[in-house]
PDB file of C-alpha atoms in Angstrom:
ATOM      1  CA  ASP D   1     -11.265   2.285 -12.962  1.00  0.00           C
ATOM      2  CA  ILE D   2      -8.990   4.623 -11.043  1.00  0.00           C
ATOM      3  CA  GLN D   3      -5.481   4.687 -12.492  1.00  0.00           C
ATOM      4  CA  MET D   4      -2.591   5.316 -10.121  1.00  0.00           C
ATOM      5  CA  THR D   5       0.454   6.842 -11.805  1.00  0.00           C
ATOM      6  CA  GLN D   6       3.555   6.494  -9.702  1.00  0.00           C
ATOM      7  CA  SER D   7       6.971   8.054 -10.251  1.00  0.00           C
ATOM      8  CA  PRO D   8       9.831   7.555 -10.509  1.00  0.00           C
ATOM      9  CA  SER D   9       9.955   3.865 -11.447  1.00  0.00           C
ATOM     10  CA  SER D  10      13.318   3.552  -9.742  1.00  0.00           C
ATOM     11  CA  LEU D  11      15.790   5.625  -7.780  1.00  0.00           C
ATOM     12  CA  SER D  12      19.048   5.283  -5.959  1.00  0.00           C
ATOM     13  CA  ALA D  13      20.188   7.107  -2.838  1.00  0.00           C
ATOM     14  CA  SER D  14      22.722   6.808  -0.070  1.00  0.00           C
ATOM     15  CA  VAL D  15      22.290   6.027   3.593  1.00  0.00           C
ATOM     16  CA  GLY D  16      21.193   9.147   5.457  1.00  0.00           C
ATOM     17  CA  GLU D  17      19.674  10.871   2.434  1.00  0.00           C
ATOM     18  CA  SER D  18      15.999  11.553   1.784  1.00  0.00           C
ATOM     19  CA  VAL D  19      13.843  10.496  -1.149  1.00  0.00           C
ATOM     20  CA  THR D  20      10.349  11.306  -2.377  1.00  0.00           C
ATOM     21  CA  ILE D  21       7.995   9.119  -4.366  1.00  0.00           C
ATOM     22  CA  THR D  22       4.887  10.548  -6.008  1.00  0.00           C
ATOM     23  CA  CYS D  23       1.562   9.003  -6.903  1.00  0.00           C
ATOM     24  CA  ARG D  24      -1.252  10.648  -8.841  1.00  0.00           C
ATOM     25  CA  ALA D  25      -4.801   9.351  -9.073  1.00  0.00           C
ATOM     26  CA  SER D  26      -6.801   9.663 -12.288  1.00  0.00           C
ATOM     27  CA  GLN D  27      -9.810  10.889 -10.307  1.00  0.00           C
ATOM     28  CA  PRO D  28     -10.500  12.120  -6.767  1.00  0.00           C
ATOM     29  CA  ILE D  29      -9.940   9.496  -4.095  1.00  0.00           C
ATOM     30  CA  SER D  30     -10.353  11.623  -0.977  1.00  0.00           C
ATOM     31  CA  ASN D  31      -7.602  10.491   1.401  1.00  0.00           C
ATOM     32  CA  SER D  32      -7.976   6.781   0.624  1.00  0.00           C
ATOM     33  CA  LEU D  33      -4.341   6.338  -0.343  1.00  0.00           C
ATOM     34  CA  ASN D  34      -2.001   3.829   1.239  1.00  0.00           C
ATOM     35  CA  TRP D  35       1.707   3.142   0.776  1.00  0.00           C
ATOM     36  CA  VAL D  36       3.030  -0.410   0.822  1.00  0.00           C
ATOM     37  CA  GLN D  37       6.624  -1.591   1.045  1.00  0.00           C
ATOM     38  CA  GLN D  38       7.813  -4.840  -0.489  1.00  0.00           C
ATOM     39  CA  ARG D  39      11.305  -6.012   0.285  1.00  0.00           C
ATOM     40  CA  PRO D  40      12.870  -8.496  -2.154  1.00  0.00           C
ATOM     41  CA  GLY D  41      11.358 -11.954  -1.796  1.00  0.00           C
ATOM     42  CA  ARG D  42       8.926 -10.800   0.876  1.00  0.00           C
ATOM     43  CA  ALA D  43       5.225 -10.124   1.107  1.00  0.00           C
ATOM     44  CA  PRO D  44       4.013  -6.512   0.933  1.00  0.00           C
ATOM     45  CA  ASN D  45       3.823  -4.574   4.178  1.00  0.00           C
ATOM     46  CA  LEU D  46       1.631  -1.580   5.017  1.00  0.00           C
ATOM     47  CA  LEU D  47       3.550   1.621   5.801  1.00  0.00           C
ATOM     48  CA  ILE D  48       1.161   4.551   5.527  1.00  0.00           C
ATOM     49  CA  TYR D  49      -2.631   4.642   5.350  1.00  0.00           C
ATOM     50  CA  GLY D  50      -5.184   7.381   4.858  1.00  0.00           C
ATOM     51  CA  THR D  51      -2.555   9.457   2.998  1.00  0.00           C
ATOM     52  CA  SER D  52      -0.503  10.393   6.055  1.00  0.00           C
ATOM     53  CA  LYS D  53      -1.117   8.027   8.974  1.00  0.00           C
ATOM     54  CA  LEU D  54       1.735   5.843  10.088  1.00  0.00           C
ATOM     55  CA  GLN D  55       0.989   2.142  10.530  1.00  0.00           C
ATOM     56  CA  SER D  56       1.897   0.811  13.955  1.00  0.00           C
ATOM     57  CA  GLY D  57       5.550  -0.162  14.188  1.00  0.00           C
ATOM     58  CA  VAL D  58       6.665   1.829  11.150  1.00  0.00           C
ATOM     59  CA  PRO D  59       9.534   4.271  11.796  1.00  0.00           C
ATOM     60  CA  SER D  60       8.657   7.962  11.849  1.00  0.00           C
ATOM     61  CA  ARG D  61      11.111   8.706   9.052  1.00  0.00           C
ATOM     62  CA  PHE D  62       8.379   7.511   6.689  1.00  0.00           C
ATOM     63  CA  ARG D  63       5.949  10.337   5.960  1.00  0.00           C
ATOM     64  CA  GLY D  64       2.961  10.601   3.667  1.00  0.00           C
ATOM     65  CA  SER D  65       1.384  13.792   2.399  1.00  0.00           C
ATOM     66  CA  VAL D  66      -0.761  15.222  -0.371  1.00  0.00           C
ATOM     67  CA  SER D  67      -0.662  18.364  -2.446  1.00  0.00           C
ATOM     68  CA  GLY D  68      -3.574  18.773  -4.789  1.00  0.00           C
ATOM     69  CA  THR D  69      -3.857  15.482  -6.635  1.00  0.00           C
ATOM     70  CA  ASP D  70      -0.282  14.391  -5.914  1.00  0.00           C
ATOM     71  CA  PHE D  71       0.286  12.013  -3.031  1.00  0.00           C
ATOM     72  CA  THR D  72       3.851  11.676  -1.813  1.00  0.00           C
ATOM     73  CA  LEU D  73       5.857   9.294   0.287  1.00  0.00           C
ATOM     74  CA  THR D  74       8.991  10.787   1.796  1.00  0.00           C
ATOM     75  CA  ILE D  75      11.612   8.634   3.438  1.00  0.00           C
ATOM     76  CA  SER D  76      14.139  10.553   5.514  1.00  0.00           C
ATOM     77  CA  SER D  77      17.471   9.404   6.920  1.00  0.00           C
ATOM     78  CA  LEU D  78      17.558   6.387   4.632  1.00  0.00           C
ATOM     79  CA  GLN D  79      18.672   3.081   6.112  1.00  0.00           C
ATOM     80  CA  ARG D  80      19.933   0.022   4.248  1.00  0.00           C
ATOM     81  CA  GLU D  81      16.791  -1.891   5.175  1.00  0.00           C
ATOM     82  CA  ASP D  82      14.732   0.648   3.191  1.00  0.00           C
ATOM     83  CA  SER D  83      15.910  -1.031  -0.010  1.00  0.00           C
ATOM     84  CA  ALA D  84      12.591  -2.209  -1.415  1.00  0.00           C
ATOM     85  CA  THR D  85       9.853  -1.521  -3.924  1.00  0.00           C
ATOM     86  CA  TYR D  86       7.180   0.925  -2.813  1.00  0.00           C
ATOM     87  CA  TYR D  87       3.621   0.936  -4.118  1.00  0.00           C
ATOM     88  CA  CYS D  88       0.802   3.372  -3.664  1.00  0.00           C
ATOM     89  CA  GLN D  89      -2.667   1.854  -3.376  1.00  0.00           C
ATOM     90  CA  GLN D  90      -6.107   3.427  -3.586  1.00  0.00           C
ATOM     91  CA  THR D  91      -8.939   1.843  -1.627  1.00  0.00           C
ATOM     92  CA  TYR D  92     -11.492   4.537  -2.496  1.00  0.00           C
ATOM     93  CA  ASN D  93     -13.452   2.101  -4.630  1.00  0.00           C
ATOM     94  CA  THR D  94     -13.217  -1.171  -6.501  1.00  0.00           C
ATOM     95  CA  PRO D  95     -11.344  -2.244  -8.416  1.00  0.00           C
ATOM     96  CA  ILE D  96      -8.650  -1.457  -5.879  1.00  0.00           C
ATOM     97  CA  THR D  97      -5.610  -0.321  -7.822  1.00  0.00           C
ATOM     98  CA  PHE D  98      -1.896   0.003  -7.187  1.00  0.00           C
ATOM     99  CA  GLY D  99       0.732   2.223  -8.696  1.00  0.00           C
ATOM    100  CA  GLN D 100       3.364   0.612 -10.881  1.00  0.00           C
ATOM    101  CA  GLY D 101       5.893   0.612  -8.063  1.00  0.00           C
ATOM    102  CA  THR D 102       9.126   2.462  -7.299  1.00  0.00           C
ATOM    103  CA  ARG D 103      12.258   0.447  -6.765  1.00  0.00           C
ATOM    104  CA  LEU D 104      14.561   2.085  -4.230  1.00  0.00           C
ATOM    105  CA  GLU D 105      18.213   1.118  -4.201  1.00  0.00           C
ATOM    106  CA  ILE D 106      20.434   2.105  -1.313  1.00  0.00           C
ATOM    107  CA  LYS D 107      23.941   2.840  -2.550  1.00  0.00           C
TER     108      LYS D 107
ATOM    109  CA  GLU R   1      -1.281 -14.748  16.390  1.00  0.00           C
ATOM    110  CA  VAL R   2      -2.908 -13.202  13.342  1.00  0.00           C
ATOM    111  CA  GLN R   3      -1.676 -15.113  10.316  1.00  0.00           C
ATOM    112  CA  LEU R   4      -2.558 -15.970   6.730  1.00  0.00           C
ATOM    113  CA  VAL R   5      -1.099 -19.020   5.001  1.00  0.00           C
ATOM    114  CA  GLU R   6      -1.750 -19.663   1.326  1.00  0.00           C
ATOM    115  CA  SER R   7      -1.552 -23.026  -0.411  1.00  0.00           C
ATOM    116  CA  GLY R   8      -2.724 -24.788  -3.539  1.00  0.00           C
ATOM    117  CA  GLY R   9      -0.481 -23.249  -6.155  1.00  0.00           C
ATOM    118  CA  GLY R  10       1.259 -25.273  -8.818  1.00  0.00           C
ATOM    119  CA  LEU R  11       1.904 -25.833 -12.506  1.00  0.00           C
ATOM    120  CA  VAL R  12      -1.128 -26.268 -14.732  1.00  0.00           C
ATOM    121  CA  GLN R  13      -1.817 -26.184 -18.431  1.00  0.00           C
ATOM    122  CA  PRO R  14      -3.837 -23.453 -20.119  1.00  0.00           C
ATOM    123  CA  GLY R  15      -7.556 -24.054 -19.731  1.00  0.00           C
ATOM    124  CA  GLU R  16      -7.187 -26.050 -16.535  1.00  0.00           C
ATOM    125  CA  SER R  17      -8.443 -25.196 -13.052  1.00  0.00           C
ATOM    126  CA  LEU R  18      -6.865 -24.690  -9.654  1.00  0.00           C
ATOM    127  CA  ARG R  19      -8.183 -23.819  -6.211  1.00  0.00           C
ATOM    128  CA  LEU R  20      -6.112 -21.698  -3.868  1.00  0.00           C
ATOM    129  CA  SER R  21      -6.626 -21.729  -0.123  1.00  0.00           C
ATOM    130  CA  CYS R  22      -5.746 -19.171   2.527  1.00  0.00           C
ATOM    131  CA  ALA R  23      -5.821 -20.501   6.087  1.00  0.00           C
ATOM    132  CA  VAL R  24      -6.767 -17.801   8.567  1.00  0.00           C
ATOM    133  CA  SER R  25      -5.738 -17.743  12.211  1.00  0.00           C
ATOM    134  CA  GLY R  26      -6.149 -15.161  14.953  1.00  0.00           C
ATOM    135  CA  PHE R  27      -9.442 -13.756  13.625  1.00  0.00           C
ATOM    136  CA  GLY R  28     -12.585 -14.928  11.851  1.00  0.00           C
ATOM    137  CA  VAL R  29     -12.449 -15.228   8.075  1.00  0.00           C
ATOM    138  CA  SER R  30     -15.900 -13.622   7.832  1.00  0.00           C
ATOM    139  CA  ASP R  31     -15.165 -10.853  10.364  1.00  0.00           C
ATOM    140  CA  THR R  32     -13.794  -8.522   7.741  1.00  0.00           C
ATOM    141  CA  TYR R  33     -13.118  -8.097   4.045  1.00  0.00           C
ATOM    142  CA  MET R  34     -10.638 -10.518   2.514  1.00  0.00           C
ATOM    143  CA  ASN R  35      -8.743 -10.044  -0.729  1.00  0.00           C
ATOM    144  CA  TRP R  36      -6.623 -11.859  -3.261  1.00  0.00           C
ATOM    145  CA  VAL R  37      -3.755  -9.915  -4.858  1.00  0.00           C
ATOM    146  CA  ARG R  38      -1.349 -11.322  -7.412  1.00  0.00           C
ATOM    147  CA  GLN R  39       2.104 -10.462  -8.675  1.00  0.00           C
ATOM    148  CA  ALA R  40       3.414 -11.741 -11.980  1.00  0.00           C
ATOM    149  CA  PRO R  41       7.142 -12.533 -12.016  1.00  0.00           C
ATOM    150  CA  GLY R  42       9.106  -9.285 -11.922  1.00  0.00           C
ATOM    151  CA  LYS R  43       5.939  -7.185 -12.063  1.00  0.00           C
ATOM    152  CA  GLY R  44       3.845  -5.093  -9.718  1.00  0.00           C
ATOM    153  CA  LEU R  45       0.866  -5.838  -7.515  1.00  0.00           C
ATOM    154  CA  GLU R  46      -2.529  -6.478  -9.085  1.00  0.00           C
ATOM    155  CA  TRP R  47      -5.714  -6.734  -7.068  1.00  0.00           C
ATOM    156  CA  VAL R  48      -7.767  -9.788  -8.077  1.00  0.00           C
ATOM    157  CA  SER R  49     -10.835 -10.173  -5.880  1.00  0.00           C
ATOM    158  CA  LEU R  50     -12.452  -9.422  -2.560  1.00  0.00           C
ATOM    159  CA  ILE R  51     -15.228 -10.817  -0.419  1.00  0.00           C
ATOM    160  CA  SER R  52     -16.927  -8.547   2.079  1.00  0.00           C
ATOM    161  CA  SER R  53     -17.899  -9.542   5.592  1.00  0.00           C
ATOM    162  CA  GLY R  54     -21.464  -9.789   4.286  1.00  0.00           C
ATOM    163  CA  GLY R  55     -20.439 -12.099   1.467  1.00  0.00           C
ATOM    164  CA  THR R  56     -20.549  -9.653  -1.437  1.00  0.00           C
ATOM    165  CA  THR R  57     -17.865 -10.401  -4.010  1.00  0.00           C
ATOM    166  CA  PHE R  58     -15.922  -8.225  -6.438  1.00  0.00           C
ATOM    167  CA  TYR R  59     -13.509  -9.121  -9.209  1.00  0.00           C
ATOM    168  CA  ALA R  60     -10.956  -7.501 -11.464  1.00  0.00           C
ATOM    169  CA  ASP R  61     -12.142  -7.435 -15.077  1.00  0.00           C
ATOM    170  CA  SER R  62      -9.213  -9.665 -16.039  1.00  0.00           C
ATOM    171  CA  VAL R  63     -10.606 -12.587 -13.992  1.00  0.00           C
ATOM    172  CA  LYS R  64     -14.336 -11.913 -13.935  1.00  0.00           C
ATOM    173  CA  GLY R  65     -16.303 -14.963 -15.015  1.00  0.00           C
ATOM    174  CA  ARG R  66     -13.323 -17.289 -14.509  1.00  0.00           C
ATOM    175  CA  PHE R  67     -12.384 -16.878 -10.834  1.00  0.00           C
ATOM    176  CA  THR R  68     -14.610 -17.283  -7.795  1.00  0.00           C
ATOM    177  CA  ILE R  69     -13.781 -16.126  -4.280  1.00  0.00           C
ATOM    178  CA  SER R  70     -15.410 -17.853  -1.327  1.00  0.00           C
ATOM    179  CA  ARG R  71     -14.825 -18.726   2.305  1.00  0.00           C
ATOM    180  CA  ASP R  72     -15.617 -21.477   4.772  1.00  0.00           C
ATOM    181  CA  ASN R  73     -16.072 -20.154   8.281  1.00  0.00           C
ATOM    182  CA  SER R  74     -15.917 -23.632   9.853  1.00  0.00           C
ATOM    183  CA  LYS R  75     -12.540 -24.236   8.262  1.00  0.00           C
ATOM    184  CA  ALA R  76     -11.323 -20.659   8.752  1.00  0.00           C
ATOM    185  CA  THR R  77     -10.282 -20.617   5.127  1.00  0.00           C
ATOM    186  CA  LEU R  78     -10.562 -18.265   2.167  1.00  0.00           C
ATOM    187  CA  TYR R  79     -10.572 -19.750  -1.318  1.00  0.00           C
ATOM    188  CA  LEU R  80      -9.969 -18.690  -4.881  1.00  0.00           C
ATOM    189  CA  GLN R  81     -11.340 -21.064  -7.491  1.00  0.00           C
ATOM    190  CA  MET R  82      -9.574 -20.380 -10.764  1.00  0.00           C
ATOM    191  CA  ASN R  83     -11.004 -21.829 -13.966  1.00  0.00           C
ATOM    192  CA  SER R  84      -9.996 -21.495 -17.617  1.00  0.00           C
ATOM    193  CA  LEU R  85      -6.517 -20.494 -16.592  1.00  0.00           C
ATOM    194  CA  ARG R  86      -4.351 -18.548 -19.027  1.00  0.00           C
ATOM    195  CA  PRO R  87      -0.588 -18.018 -19.226  1.00  0.00           C
ATOM    196  CA  GLU R  88      -1.121 -14.403 -18.137  1.00  0.00           C
ATOM    197  CA  ASP R  89      -2.546 -15.692 -14.829  1.00  0.00           C
ATOM    198  CA  THR R  90       0.948 -16.880 -13.910  1.00  0.00           C
ATOM    199  CA  ALA R  91       1.776 -15.090 -10.674  1.00  0.00           C
ATOM    200  CA  LEU R  92       2.386 -15.278  -6.966  1.00  0.00           C
ATOM    201  CA  TYR R  93      -1.030 -15.082  -5.319  1.00  0.00           C
ATOM    202  CA  TYR R  94      -1.360 -13.392  -1.945  1.00  0.00           C
ATOM    203  CA  CYS R  95      -4.344 -13.276   0.346  1.00  0.00           C
ATOM    204  CA  ALA R  96      -4.671 -10.108   2.407  1.00  0.00           C
ATOM    205  CA  ARG R  97      -6.914  -8.983   5.227  1.00  0.00           C
ATOM    206  CA  GLU R  98      -8.652  -5.675   4.714  1.00  0.00           C
ATOM    207  CA  MET R  99      -9.493  -3.688   7.810  1.00  0.00           C
ATOM    208  CA  ASP R 100     -11.517  -0.528   8.282  1.00  0.00           C
ATOM    209  CA  TYR R 101      -9.420   1.868  10.315  1.00  0.00           C
ATOM    210  CA  GLY R 102     -12.200   4.455  10.181  1.00  0.00           C
ATOM    211  CA  GLU R 103     -12.471   7.762   8.304  1.00  0.00           C
ATOM    212  CA  GLU R 104     -12.559   5.951   4.931  1.00  0.00           C
ATOM    213  CA  ASP R 105      -9.254   4.273   5.825  1.00  0.00           C
ATOM    214  CA  ASP R 106      -9.429   0.759   4.421  1.00  0.00           C
ATOM    215  CA  VAL R 107      -6.097  -1.007   4.654  1.00  0.00           C
ATOM    216  CA  PHE R 108      -4.551  -4.337   3.748  1.00  0.00           C
ATOM    217  CA  ASP R 109      -2.902  -4.832   7.114  1.00  0.00           C
ATOM    218  CA  ILE R 110      -2.050  -8.536   7.048  1.00  0.00           C
ATOM    219  CA  TRP R 111      -0.649 -10.416   4.052  1.00  0.00           C
ATOM    220  CA  GLY R 112       0.228 -14.059   3.560  1.00  0.00           C
ATOM    221  CA  GLN R 113       3.487 -15.197   2.015  1.00  0.00           C
ATOM    222  CA  GLY R 114       1.882 -16.167  -1.269  1.00  0.00           C
ATOM    223  CA  THR R 115       1.458 -19.293  -3.379  1.00  0.00           C
ATOM    224  CA  MET R 116       2.834 -19.548  -6.910  1.00  0.00           C
ATOM    225  CA  VAL R 117       0.643 -20.391  -9.869  1.00  0.00           C
ATOM    226  CA  THR R 118       2.254 -21.202 -13.198  1.00  0.00           C
ATOM    227  CA  VAL R 119       0.130 -21.672 -16.298  1.00  0.00           C
ATOM    228  CA  SER R 120       2.134 -23.180 -19.112  1.00  0.00           C
ATOM    229  CA  SER R 121       1.955 -25.932 -21.695  1.00  0.00           C
TER     230      SER R 121
END
């Protein structure tokens, strides 16, 4: 199984700041890496797919990238509604696996 | 409108069975891959099972041999039959549509709101 190691587990930032979340796969997954947002009490919601492609309707301040084996989600110009838990997800093969999640608090 | 609505959750005792349903609207339940994902209270997301458009099924090791995914095209419904339930199966169960966006981009683009399963004596 492909293990997805996500960091940090939590972080706190202020409105207008930028944050970066990192996800590392235990083996090559090509670009089959998605980022999912889950607001408290809500179902997950797709943000980024294929490492860097923005899902329709998602603000452009969300950006995905990769450097070597490290996939990153960067959120710029933080808004209060960005308070959520973010998960990376690999769909390269089954079992599909998620990172442990990063809880983002907006101060 | 494309929508997924789960039902069938509840409180059961260890060893008992439960069948979850996911009503599909706005597309055909066999048109694409469909998945079940669960989330234990206060924990992260865990993929459980998928059924391909061709009917091939896959399971997480933690549920293999106990859970069965299926669908009924005439009822536009996805199912998860859960047998020999354990306390560690306690979770909110989501169904999710998986779409092929091309270039190896498989995404869970539509999620239901989930149905809660509690396994406790």
